[in-house]
Amino acid sequence: MDLPDSRESGSQTRPQWPAPAEPTGDESVNSIVAELAQIPDLAVSEHERVYQRIHDGLLADLETEAD
C-alpha cells in the first residue's frame, strides 16, 4: 500500500493499522491481545515494550494452561 509522503505534503500521515483482533474464545488471551489496540497511539520507541509484554503474557498463559 502506498501512503503519501508526509515530507511532500507538509502534514503527518498516520499509517493504516489492521483491524482489531477477532475474539479467540479464550478470555485471558483476548485480554492480552487487546493491548495491541494501543500501538497506533504510541511512539515507535514504545512498541517493543508493548509487544514484549504481550509475548510474555501469552507465554505465561500457555504455561499456566499446560499445568
mmCIF file of C-alpha atoms in Angstrom:
data_model
loop_
_atom_site.group_PDB
_atom_site.id
_atom_site.type_symbol
_atom_site.label_atom_id
_atom_site.label_comp_id
_atom_site.label_asym_id
_atom_site.label_seq_id
_atom_site.Cartn_x
_atom_site.Cartn_y
_atom_site.Cartn_z
ATOM 1 C CA MET A 1 0.000 0.000 0.000
ATOM 2 C CA ASP A 2 1.402 3.393 -0.949
ATOM 3 C CA LEU A 3 0.990 6.158 1.590
ATOM 4 C CA PRO A 4 1.517 9.832 0.779
ATOM 5 C CA ASP A 5 4.967 11.116 1.621
ATOM 6 C CA SER A 6 4.411 13.451 4.578
ATOM 7 C CA ARG A 7 7.548 15.409 3.643
ATOM 8 C CA GLU A 8 5.930 16.448 0.378
ATOM 9 C CA SER A 9 2.536 17.383 1.778
ATOM 10 C CA GLY A 10 3.861 19.009 4.939
ATOM 11 C CA SER A 11 1.398 17.041 7.080
ATOM 12 C CA GLN A 12 1.706 13.989 9.290
ATOM 13 C CA THR A 13 0.261 10.878 7.686
ATOM 14 C CA ARG A 14 -0.894 8.247 10.116
ATOM 15 C CA PRO A 15 -0.265 4.666 8.951
ATOM 16 C CA GLN A 16 -3.159 2.329 8.300
ATOM 17 C CA TRP A 17 -3.354 -0.253 11.105
ATOM 18 C CA PRO A 18 -5.013 -3.661 10.876
ATOM 19 C CA ALA A 19 -8.461 -4.112 12.338
ATOM 20 C CA PRO A 20 -8.616 -5.195 15.988
ATOM 21 C CA ALA A 21 -8.024 -8.887 16.614
ATOM 22 C CA GLU A 22 -11.046 -11.152 16.459
ATOM 23 C CA PRO A 23 -12.087 -12.796 19.746
ATOM 24 C CA THR A 24 -10.278 -16.083 20.259
ATOM 25 C CA GLY A 25 -12.792 -17.779 22.533
ATOM 26 C CA ASP A 26 -10.300 -17.576 25.409
ATOM 27 C CA GLU A 27 -10.906 -14.561 27.630
ATOM 28 C CA SER A 28 -7.370 -14.470 29.050
ATOM 29 C CA VAL A 29 -5.881 -14.453 25.532
ATOM 30 C CA ASN A 30 -8.400 -11.829 24.411
ATOM 31 C CA SER A 31 -7.421 -9.507 27.256
ATOM 32 C CA ILE A 32 -3.716 -9.896 26.483
ATOM 33 C CA VAL A 33 -4.127 -9.384 22.725
ATOM 34 C CA ALA A 34 -6.386 -6.361 23.327
ATOM 35 C CA GLU A 35 -3.236 -4.429 24.259
ATOM 36 C CA LEU A 36 -2.408 -4.302 20.538
ATOM 37 C CA ALA A 37 -5.080 -1.603 20.180
ATOM 38 C CA GLN A 38 -2.844 0.928 21.941
ATOM 39 C CA ILE A 39 0.052 0.550 19.460
ATOM 40 C CA PRO A 40 -1.126 3.184 16.934
ATOM 41 C CA ASP A 41 -1.212 5.848 19.644
ATOM 42 C CA LEU A 42 2.278 5.141 20.988
ATOM 43 C CA ALA A 43 5.631 6.401 19.848
ATOM 44 C CA VAL A 44 7.510 3.794 17.828
ATOM 45 C CA SER A 45 10.086 3.625 20.605
ATOM 46 C CA GLU A 46 7.338 2.221 22.896
ATOM 47 C CA HIS A 47 6.181 -0.549 20.536
ATOM 48 C CA GLU A 48 8.825 -3.051 21.612
ATOM 49 C CA ARG A 49 7.797 -2.735 25.272
ATOM 50 C CA VAL A 50 4.156 -3.472 24.424
ATOM 51 C CA TYR A 51 4.995 -6.351 22.084
ATOM 52 C CA GLN A 52 7.264 -7.859 24.747
ATOM 53 C CA ARG A 53 4.529 -7.560 27.390
ATOM 54 C CA ILE A 54 2.033 -9.250 25.035
ATOM 55 C CA HIS A 55 4.510 -12.012 24.198
ATOM 56 C CA ASP A 56 5.302 -12.626 27.861
ATOM 57 C CA GLY A 57 1.618 -12.616 28.777
ATOM 58 C CA LEU A 58 0.734 -15.146 26.088
ATOM 59 C CA LEU A 59 3.664 -17.358 27.056
ATOM 60 C CA ALA A 60 2.661 -17.258 30.734
ATOM 61 C CA ASP A 61 -0.921 -18.095 29.766
ATOM 62 C CA LEU A 62 0.257 -21.095 27.732
ATOM 63 C CA GLU A 63 2.423 -22.322 30.584
ATOM 64 C CA THR A 64 -0.467 -21.967 33.047
ATOM 65 C CA GLU A 65 -2.801 -23.967 30.812
ATOM 66 C CA ALA A 66 -0.154 -26.694 30.380
ATOM 67 C CA ASP A 67 -0.052 -27.369 34.128
#
